[in-house]
Amino acid sequence: MRAQPQRSRILIVDDAPANIKALAGILAEQYEILAATSGPEALKTALAEQVDLVLLDVNMPGQDGYETCQKLKSNGQTQRIPVIFVTAMDEVTHETRGFELGAMDYVAKPIIPAILKARVANAVQLKQQQDKLELLSMTDGLTGIANRRRYEEFLEQHWLLAVRAATPLSLALMDIDYFKLYNDTYGHGAGDECLRLVAERLDAARGRATDLVARYGGEEFVCVLPNTDGHGALLLAERVRNEIRALAIPHSASQTDDCVTVSIGVATTLPRPGVDREAFIKAVDQNLYAAKAGGRNRVEATLWTAPARVML
């Protein structure tokens, strides 16, 4: 049985519950409706839920629609959500202000259902197209997993979260052993298939949905492990190493084994304000180098602490 496609979510923001009910009555058959009766509540909902469009009343007490739109567009988590203002104000200056703040459209009161539906449909379709393009820009074309751009954004985001929450963060960098020799022996087509198989197994082996596996470049892959201590990171890395070996992809040119293996460098740290993230990444890379220098098909893991600052 084919699963039903998930309906787009529309957040209706109006201080009058009767207005929310009227808009929901027009749109509920086609969309999932969320509601908020104030600007602060709208921001909280947009951050907590997957929202595809905000229908925003301009005239609200306290934080009005303009201020709410400005806050939505200034937050990295909500700035890409399209906003349509719903207002009885029809002066050009009001519309201009809304567009300057990042709104994509206006719907005038009194509401004409056919016009509301058409403008909402256009906004949702545009959002879906943008989401698809964004996903493609974050995906490695060969393996289908996250690419380096997505990895860098994810690491930055979770580094900052770890700083605020005072939780550990682990990073694993892995390299397919003697991959150049693999390509030379079996050809680049087989090499591409090897990369796809390894990526598929890595993605399946990650511990949680909150972890990220990405192609770092060439035959290197990286796994970001938020809220994971050194012991947990080492267990995951060893499981990954064993599962790649268990694929039993023949590699007659390897000087380590008769099939494809990986070397993995792992480091764990407790991110703090002012700590150089690049120095931590370098420590992970050094551990990968040590794993390769130590014979390959092995894991090298350390706990990393930022060097103390010298006070002059």
mmCIF file of C-alpha atoms in Angstrom:
data_model
loop_
_atom_site.group_PDB
_atom_site.id
_atom_site.type_symbol
_atom_site.label_atom_id
_atom_site.label_comp_id
_atom_site.label_asym_id
_atom_site.label_seq_id
_atom_site.Cartn_x
_atom_site.Cartn_y
_atom_site.Cartn_z
ATOM 1 C CA MET A 1 0.000 0.000 0.000
ATOM 2 C CA ARG A 2 1.430 3.369 -1.011
ATOM 3 C CA ALA A 3 1.899 5.843 1.841
ATOM 4 C CA GLN A 4 -0.099 9.042 1.624
ATOM 5 C CA PRO A 5 2.064 12.084 0.859
ATOM 6 C CA GLN A 6 2.577 14.352 3.835
ATOM 7 C CA ARG A 7 0.430 17.456 3.676
ATOM 8 C CA SER A 8 2.093 20.862 3.799
ATOM 9 C CA ARG A 9 1.786 22.703 7.096
ATOM 10 C CA ILE A 10 0.439 26.236 7.275
ATOM 11 C CA LEU A 11 0.810 28.356 10.384
ATOM 12 C CA ILE A 12 -2.027 30.887 10.734
ATOM 13 C CA VAL A 13 -1.179 33.795 13.018
ATOM 14 C CA ASP A 14 -3.966 36.111 14.179
ATOM 15 C CA ASP A 15 -4.948 37.476 17.585
ATOM 16 C CA ALA A 16 -8.630 36.812 16.773
ATOM 17 C CA PRO A 17 -9.548 33.093 17.036
ATOM 18 C CA ALA A 18 -12.550 33.698 14.767
ATOM 19 C CA ASN A 19 -10.230 34.831 11.964
ATOM 20 C CA ILE A 20 -8.053 31.759 12.428
ATOM 21 C CA LYS A 21 -11.137 29.547 12.250
ATOM 22 C CA ALA A 22 -12.301 31.249 9.052
ATOM 23 C CA LEU A 23 -8.931 30.840 7.293
ATOM 24 C CA ALA A 24 -8.580 27.254 8.525
ATOM 25 C CA GLY A 25 -12.037 26.469 7.197
ATOM 26 C CA ILE A 26 -10.905 27.484 3.713
ATOM 27 C CA LEU A 27 -7.563 25.639 3.789
ATOM 28 C CA ALA A 28 -7.926 22.646 6.147
ATOM 29 C CA GLU A 29 -9.124 20.252 3.443
ATOM 30 C CA GLN A 30 -5.821 20.548 1.603
ATOM 31 C CA TYR A 31 -3.299 21.504 4.291
ATOM 32 C CA GLU A 32 -2.420 20.720 7.880
ATOM 33 C CA ILE A 33 -3.206 23.800 9.964
ATOM 34 C CA LEU A 34 -1.239 25.158 12.920
ATOM 35 C CA ALA A 35 -2.358 28.264 14.786
ATOM 36 C CA ALA A 36 -0.898 31.018 16.937
ATOM 37 C CA THR A 37 -2.614 34.036 18.455
ATOM 38 C CA SER A 38 0.468 36.205 18.958
ATOM 39 C CA GLY A 39 3.839 36.963 17.398
ATOM 40 C CA PRO A 40 5.895 35.276 20.162
ATOM 41 C CA GLU A 41 3.724 32.151 19.960
ATOM 42 C CA ALA A 42 4.172 32.101 16.183
ATOM 43 C CA LEU A 43 7.966 32.244 16.523
ATOM 44 C CA LYS A 44 7.931 29.431 19.067
ATOM 45 C CA THR A 45 5.749 27.258 16.828
ATOM 46 C CA ALA A 46 7.831 27.956 13.721
ATOM 47 C CA LEU A 47 10.974 26.873 15.575
ATOM 48 C CA ALA A 48 9.405 23.729 17.018
ATOM 49 C CA GLU A 49 7.401 22.489 14.036
ATOM 50 C CA GLN A 50 7.988 21.834 10.338
ATOM 51 C CA VAL A 51 6.182 24.836 8.845
ATOM 52 C CA ASP A 52 5.834 25.369 5.090
ATOM 53 C CA LEU A 53 4.025 28.713 5.066
ATOM 54 C CA VAL A 54 3.006 31.436 7.517
ATOM 55 C CA LEU A 55 -0.225 33.374 7.050
ATOM 56 C CA LEU A 56 0.388 36.426 9.195
ATOM 57 C CA ASP A 57 -2.034 39.116 10.328
ATOM 58 C CA VAL A 58 -0.511 42.585 10.374
ATOM 59 C CA ASN A 59 -2.551 44.204 13.150
ATOM 60 C CA MET A 60 -1.860 42.362 16.395
ATOM 61 C CA PRO A 61 -1.395 43.851 19.859
ATOM 62 C CA GLY A 62 2.114 43.938 21.263
ATOM 63 C CA GLN A 63 4.329 42.345 18.623
ATOM 64 C CA ASP A 64 2.605 43.118 15.325
ATOM 65 C CA GLY A 65 2.897 41.223 12.064
ATOM 66 C CA TYR A 66 5.765 43.327 10.753
ATOM 67 C CA GLU A 67 7.922 42.696 13.811
ATOM 68 C CA THR A 68 7.016 39.006 13.759
ATOM 69 C CA CYS A 69 8.012 38.741 10.094
ATOM 70 C CA GLN A 70 11.289 40.514 10.800
ATOM 71 C CA LYS A 71 12.097 38.044 13.578
ATOM 72 C CA LEU A 72 11.194 35.065 11.413
ATOM 73 C CA LYS A 73 13.456 36.295 8.623
ATOM 74 C CA SER A 74 16.368 37.063 10.962
ATOM 75 C CA ASN A 75 16.440 33.550 12.451
ATOM 76 C CA GLY A 76 18.470 30.978 10.519
ATOM 77 C CA GLN A 77 15.974 28.215 11.332
ATOM 78 C CA THR A 78 12.904 30.076 10.075
ATOM 79 C CA GLN A 79 14.166 32.549 7.480
ATOM 80 C CA ARG A 80 13.307 30.322 4.528
ATOM 81 C CA ILE A 81 9.637 29.905 5.514
ATOM 82 C CA PRO A 82 7.514 31.997 3.120
ATOM 83 C CA VAL A 83 5.255 34.615 4.726
ATOM 84 C CA ILE A 84 1.968 35.925 3.328
ATOM 85 C CA PHE A 85 0.477 38.916 5.104
ATOM 86 C CA VAL A 86 -3.272 38.984 5.671
ATOM 87 C CA THR A 87 -4.498 42.539 6.161
ATOM 88 C CA ALA A 88 -7.276 45.022 5.572
ATOM 89 C CA MET A 89 -4.692 47.753 4.955
ATOM 90 C CA ASP A 90 -4.391 48.383 1.250
ATOM 91 C CA GLU A 91 -2.021 51.341 1.116
ATOM 92 C CA VAL A 92 1.076 50.902 -1.030
ATOM 93 C CA THR A 93 3.341 51.916 1.867
ATOM 94 C CA HIS A 94 2.075 49.015 3.985
ATOM 95 C CA GLU A 95 2.638 46.490 1.202
ATOM 96 C CA THR A 96 6.073 47.906 0.472
ATOM 97 C CA ARG A 97 7.073 47.582 4.116
ATOM 98 C CA GLY A 98 6.024 43.940 4.173
ATOM 99 C CA PHE A 99 7.992 43.092 1.055
ATOM 100 C CA GLU A 100 11.049 44.885 2.439
ATOM 101 C CA LEU A 101 10.843 42.676 5.530
ATOM 102 C CA GLY A 102 10.817 39.530 3.383
ATOM 103 C CA ALA A 103 7.136 38.707 2.887
ATOM 104 C CA MET A 104 6.396 37.072 -0.450
ATOM 105 C CA ASP A 105 2.748 38.105 -0.889
ATOM 106 C CA TYR A 106 -0.317 39.850 0.521
ATOM 107 C CA VAL A 107 -3.934 38.713 0.843
ATOM 108 C CA ALA A 108 -6.447 41.482 1.393
ATOM 109 C CA LYS A 109 -9.429 41.346 3.714
ATOM 110 C CA PRO A 110 -12.244 40.556 3.269
ATOM 111 C CA ILE A 111 -10.901 37.171 2.190
ATOM 112 C CA ILE A 112 -11.917 35.772 -1.190
ATOM 113 C CA PRO A 113 -11.451 31.981 -0.810
ATOM 114 C CA ALA A 114 -10.400 31.329 -4.423
ATOM 115 C CA ILE A 115 -7.681 34.004 -4.267
ATOM 116 C CA LEU A 116 -6.451 32.803 -0.867
ATOM 117 C CA LYS A 117 -6.208 29.214 -2.117
ATOM 118 C CA ALA A 118 -4.364 30.240 -5.284
ATOM 119 C CA ARG A 119 -1.795 32.378 -3.476
ATOM 120 C CA VAL A 120 -1.230 29.760 -0.797
ATOM 121 C CA ALA A 121 -0.802 27.043 -3.441
ATOM 122 C CA ASN A 122 1.768 29.157 -5.303
ATOM 123 C CA ALA A 123 3.721 29.838 -2.117
ATOM 124 C CA VAL A 124 3.727 26.193 -1.029
ATOM 125 C CA GLN A 125 4.793 24.997 -4.487
ATOM 126 C CA LEU A 126 7.670 27.485 -4.541
ATOM 127 C CA LYS A 127 8.756 26.365 -1.067
ATOM 128 C CA GLN A 128 8.738 22.711 -2.181
ATOM 129 C CA GLN A 129 10.876 23.539 -5.213
ATOM 130 C CA GLN A 130 13.328 25.485 -3.048
ATOM 131 C CA ASP A 131 13.509 22.595 -0.574
ATOM 132 C CA LYS A 132 14.321 20.166 -3.394
ATOM 133 C CA LEU A 133 17.096 22.422 -4.686
ATOM 134 C CA GLU A 134 18.447 22.851 -1.162
ATOM 135 C CA LEU A 135 18.485 19.084 -0.651
ATOM 136 C CA LEU A 136 20.318 18.557 -3.931
ATOM 137 C CA SER A 137 22.911 21.169 -2.977
ATOM 138 C CA MET A 138 23.547 19.299 0.291
ATOM 139 C CA THR A 139 23.777 15.800 -1.237
ATOM 140 C CA ASP A 140 26.779 14.026 -2.753
ATOM 141 C CA GLY A 141 25.872 13.168 -6.331
ATOM 142 C CA LEU A 142 27.659 9.800 -6.407
ATOM 143 C CA THR A 143 26.772 8.248 -3.052
ATOM 144 C CA GLY A 144 23.489 9.976 -2.164
ATOM 145 C CA ILE A 145 24.623 10.834 1.372
ATOM 146 C CA ALA A 146 25.379 14.320 2.696
ATOM 147 C CA ASN A 147 28.179 16.239 0.997
ATOM 148 C CA ARG A 148 30.977 18.304 2.517
ATOM 149 C CA ARG A 149 28.921 21.505 2.501
ATOM 150 C CA ARG A 150 26.189 19.823 4.542
ATOM 151 C CA TYR A 151 28.802 18.378 6.905
ATOM 152 C CA GLU A 152 30.372 21.787 7.529
ATOM 153 C CA GLU A 153 27.008 23.406 8.255
ATOM 154 C CA PHE A 154 25.934 20.514 10.486
ATOM 155 C CA LEU A 155 29.196 20.555 12.449
ATOM 156 C CA GLU A 156 29.007 24.306 13.007
ATOM 157 C CA GLN A 157 25.396 24.076 14.151
ATOM 158 C CA HIS A 158 26.010 21.225 16.584
ATOM 159 C CA TRP A 159 29.264 22.694 17.847
ATOM 160 C CA LEU A 160 27.347 25.796 18.946
ATOM 161 C CA LEU A 161 24.595 23.644 20.466
ATOM 162 C CA ALA A 162 27.218 21.672 22.399
ATOM 163 C CA VAL A 163 28.759 24.901 23.703
ATOM 164 C CA ARG A 164 25.387 26.082 25.011
ATOM 165 C CA ALA A 165 24.386 22.717 26.479
ATOM 166 C CA ALA A 166 27.888 21.764 27.740
ATOM 167 C CA THR A 167 27.650 18.353 26.053
ATOM 168 C CA PRO A 168 30.406 16.341 24.326
ATOM 169 C CA LEU A 169 30.827 16.124 20.591
ATOM 170 C CA SER A 170 32.719 13.451 18.673
ATOM 171 C CA LEU A 171 33.996 13.368 15.118
ATOM 172 C CA ALA A 172 35.132 10.362 13.081
ATOM 173 C CA LEU A 173 37.078 10.693 9.831
ATOM 174 C CA MET A 174 37.568 7.552 7.761
ATOM 175 C CA ASP A 175 39.513 6.648 4.652
ATOM 176 C CA ILE A 176 39.188 3.604 2.392
ATOM 177 C CA ASP A 177 42.531 1.805 2.564
ATOM 178 C CA TYR A 178 44.573 1.726 -0.658
ATOM 179 C CA PHE A 179 41.691 3.090 -2.697
ATOM 180 C CA LYS A 180 43.968 4.386 -5.459
ATOM 181 C CA LEU A 181 45.261 0.862 -5.938
ATOM 182 C CA TYR A 182 41.653 -0.346 -5.981
ATOM 183 C CA ASN A 183 40.847 2.042 -8.827
ATOM 184 C CA ASP A 184 44.012 1.061 -10.682
ATOM 185 C CA THR A 185 43.168 -2.633 -10.349
ATOM 186 C CA TYR A 186 39.414 -2.726 -10.915
ATOM 187 C CA GLY A 187 38.720 0.520 -12.805
ATOM 188 C CA HIS A 188 36.949 3.725 -11.872
ATOM 189 C CA GLY A 189 33.486 2.294 -12.474
ATOM 190 C CA ALA A 190 34.131 -0.355 -9.834
ATOM 191 C CA GLY A 191 35.659 2.342 -7.648
ATOM 192 C CA ASP A 192 32.462 4.385 -7.826
ATOM 193 C CA GLU A 193 30.398 1.325 -6.922
ATOM 194 C CA CYS A 194 32.733 0.658 -3.985
ATOM 195 C CA LEU A 195 32.198 4.219 -2.735
ATOM 196 C CA ARG A 196 28.428 3.789 -2.997
ATOM 197 C CA LEU A 197 28.469 0.513 -1.068
ATOM 198 C CA VAL A 198 30.684 1.916 1.663
ATOM 199 C CA ALA A 199 28.533 5.056 1.965
ATOM 200 C CA GLU A 200 25.370 2.961 2.186
ATOM 201 C CA ARG A 201 26.805 0.802 4.946
ATOM 202 C CA LEU A 202 28.157 3.829 6.841
ATOM 203 C CA ASP A 203 24.787 5.540 6.724
ATOM 204 C CA ALA A 204 23.049 2.388 7.956
ATOM 205 C CA ALA A 205 25.602 1.918 10.737
ATOM 206 C CA ARG A 206 25.325 5.385 12.278
ATOM 207 C CA GLY A 207 24.021 5.164 15.780
ATOM 208 C CA ARG A 208 21.130 7.650 15.704
ATOM 209 C CA ALA A 209 19.104 9.786 13.348
ATOM 210 C CA THR A 210 20.756 12.813 14.977
ATOM 211 C CA ASP A 211 24.201 11.694 13.730
ATOM 212 C CA LEU A 212 25.419 12.727 10.290
ATOM 213 C CA VAL A 213 27.427 10.705 7.798
ATOM 214 C CA ALA A 214 28.891 12.636 4.857
ATOM 215 C CA ARG A 215 31.334 12.205 2.031
ATOM 216 C CA TYR A 216 34.301 14.358 2.993
ATOM 217 C CA GLY A 217 36.007 14.116 -0.381
ATOM 218 C CA GLY A 218 37.477 11.420 -2.612
ATOM 219 C CA GLU A 219 37.536 8.185 -0.616
ATOM 220 C CA GLU A 220 37.147 9.932 2.765
ATOM 221 C CA PHE A 221 33.961 9.957 4.828
ATOM 222 C CA VAL A 222 33.118 11.763 8.047
ATOM 223 C CA CYS A 223 30.638 11.127 10.839
ATOM 224 C CA VAL A 224 29.520 13.873 13.252
ATOM 225 C CA LEU A 225 28.295 12.511 16.583
ATOM 226 C CA PRO A 226 26.538 15.131 18.719
ATOM 227 C CA ASN A 227 26.227 14.455 22.451
ATOM 228 C CA THR A 228 28.508 11.416 22.182
ATOM 229 C CA ASP A 229 31.375 10.733 24.573
ATOM 230 C CA GLY A 230 34.675 9.081 23.713
ATOM 231 C CA HIS A 231 33.525 5.583 24.630
ATOM 232 C CA GLY A 232 30.401 5.830 22.464
ATOM 233 C CA ALA A 233 32.388 7.228 19.543
ATOM 234 C CA LEU A 234 34.965 4.447 19.759
ATOM 235 C CA LEU A 235 32.246 1.765 19.828
ATOM 236 C CA LEU A 236 30.622 3.265 16.727
ATOM 237 C CA ALA A 237 33.932 3.539 14.881
ATOM 238 C CA GLU A 238 34.828 -0.102 15.592
ATOM 239 C CA ARG A 239 31.368 -1.218 14.501
ATOM 240 C CA VAL A 240 31.737 0.741 11.263
ATOM 241 C CA ARG A 241 35.207 -0.719 10.638
ATOM 242 C CA ASN A 242 33.919 -4.259 11.139
ATOM 243 C CA GLU A 243 30.831 -3.724 8.987
ATOM 244 C CA ILE A 244 32.874 -2.356 6.083
ATOM 245 C CA ARG A 245 35.157 -5.382 6.344
ATOM 246 C CA ALA A 246 32.050 -7.609 6.400
ATOM 247 C CA LEU A 247 30.994 -6.263 2.990
ATOM 248 C CA ALA A 248 33.795 -8.454 1.649
ATOM 249 C CA ILE A 249 34.442 -6.277 -1.404
ATOM 250 C CA PRO A 250 37.472 -7.939 -3.053
ATOM 251 C CA HIS A 251 40.671 -5.866 -3.037
ATOM 252 C CA SER A 252 43.575 -7.968 -4.270
ATOM 253 C CA ALA A 253 45.904 -4.944 -4.374
ATOM 254 C CA SER A 254 45.436 -4.051 -0.709
ATOM 255 C CA GLN A 255 48.504 -4.448 1.452
ATOM 256 C CA THR A 256 46.303 -4.880 4.553
ATOM 257 C CA ASP A 257 43.636 -7.440 3.665
ATOM 258 C CA ASP A 258 42.150 -9.238 0.681
ATOM 259 C CA CYS A 259 39.056 -7.030 0.740
ATOM 260 C CA VAL A 260 38.156 -3.366 1.226
ATOM 261 C CA THR A 261 38.844 -1.959 4.696
ATOM 262 C CA VAL A 262 38.847 1.486 6.307
ATOM 263 C CA SER A 263 41.082 3.375 8.699
ATOM 264 C CA ILE A 264 39.333 5.705 11.134
ATOM 265 C CA GLY A 265 40.483 8.635 13.222
ATOM 266 C CA VAL A 266 38.241 9.701 16.107
ATOM 267 C CA ALA A 267 38.367 12.544 18.589
ATOM 268 C CA THR A 268 35.987 13.713 21.300
ATOM 269 C CA THR A 269 35.846 17.079 22.973
ATOM 270 C CA LEU A 270 33.673 19.286 25.156
ATOM 271 C CA PRO A 271 33.228 22.427 23.047
ATOM 272 C CA ARG A 272 33.657 25.696 24.909
ATOM 273 C CA PRO A 273 33.322 29.361 23.935
ATOM 274 C CA GLY A 274 36.421 30.601 22.155
ATOM 275 C CA VAL A 275 37.778 27.130 21.360
ATOM 276 C CA ASP A 276 39.171 26.749 17.841
ATOM 277 C CA ARG A 277 36.999 24.203 16.043
ATOM 278 C CA GLU A 278 39.587 23.855 13.287
ATOM 279 C CA ALA A 279 42.176 22.685 15.831
ATOM 280 C CA PHE A 280 39.768 19.926 16.873
ATOM 281 C CA ILE A 281 39.245 18.872 13.239
ATOM 282 C CA LYS A 282 43.026 18.799 12.799
ATOM 283 C CA ALA A 283 43.297 16.458 15.800
ATOM 284 C CA VAL A 284 40.798 14.085 14.136
ATOM 285 C CA ASP A 285 42.831 14.194 10.931
ATOM 286 C CA GLN A 286 46.014 13.423 12.866
ATOM 287 C CA ASN A 287 44.328 10.402 14.421
ATOM 288 C CA LEU A 288 43.364 9.173 10.951
ATOM 289 C CA TYR A 289 46.971 9.580 9.863
ATOM 290 C CA ALA A 290 48.073 7.588 12.930
ATOM 291 C CA ALA A 291 45.597 4.806 12.105
ATOM 292 C CA LYS A 292 46.995 4.563 8.583
ATOM 293 C CA ALA A 293 50.604 4.726 9.782
ATOM 294 C CA GLY A 294 49.866 2.022 12.336
ATOM 295 C CA GLY A 295 48.928 -0.553 9.716
ATOM 296 C CA ARG A 296 45.465 0.538 8.478
ATOM 297 C CA ASN A 297 42.167 -1.249 9.034
ATOM 298 C CA ARG A 298 42.156 0.145 12.553
ATOM 299 C CA VAL A 299 40.754 2.936 14.721
ATOM 300 C CA GLU A 300 42.791 5.613 16.468
ATOM 301 C CA ALA A 301 40.787 7.581 19.052
ATOM 302 C CA THR A 302 41.639 10.299 21.568
ATOM 303 C CA LEU A 303 39.984 12.768 23.893
ATOM 304 C CA TRP A 304 40.921 16.250 22.735
ATOM 305 C CA THR A 305 41.234 19.270 25.001
ATOM 306 C CA ALA A 306 41.867 22.743 23.681
ATOM 307 C CA PRO A 307 45.316 24.080 24.616
ATOM 308 C CA ALA A 308 45.261 26.439 27.571
ATOM 309 C CA ARG A 309 45.632 30.088 26.710
ATOM 310 C CA VAL A 310 48.896 31.700 27.728
ATOM 311 C CA MET A 311 48.284 34.834 29.794
ATOM 312 C CA LEU A 312 50.897 37.556 29.264
#
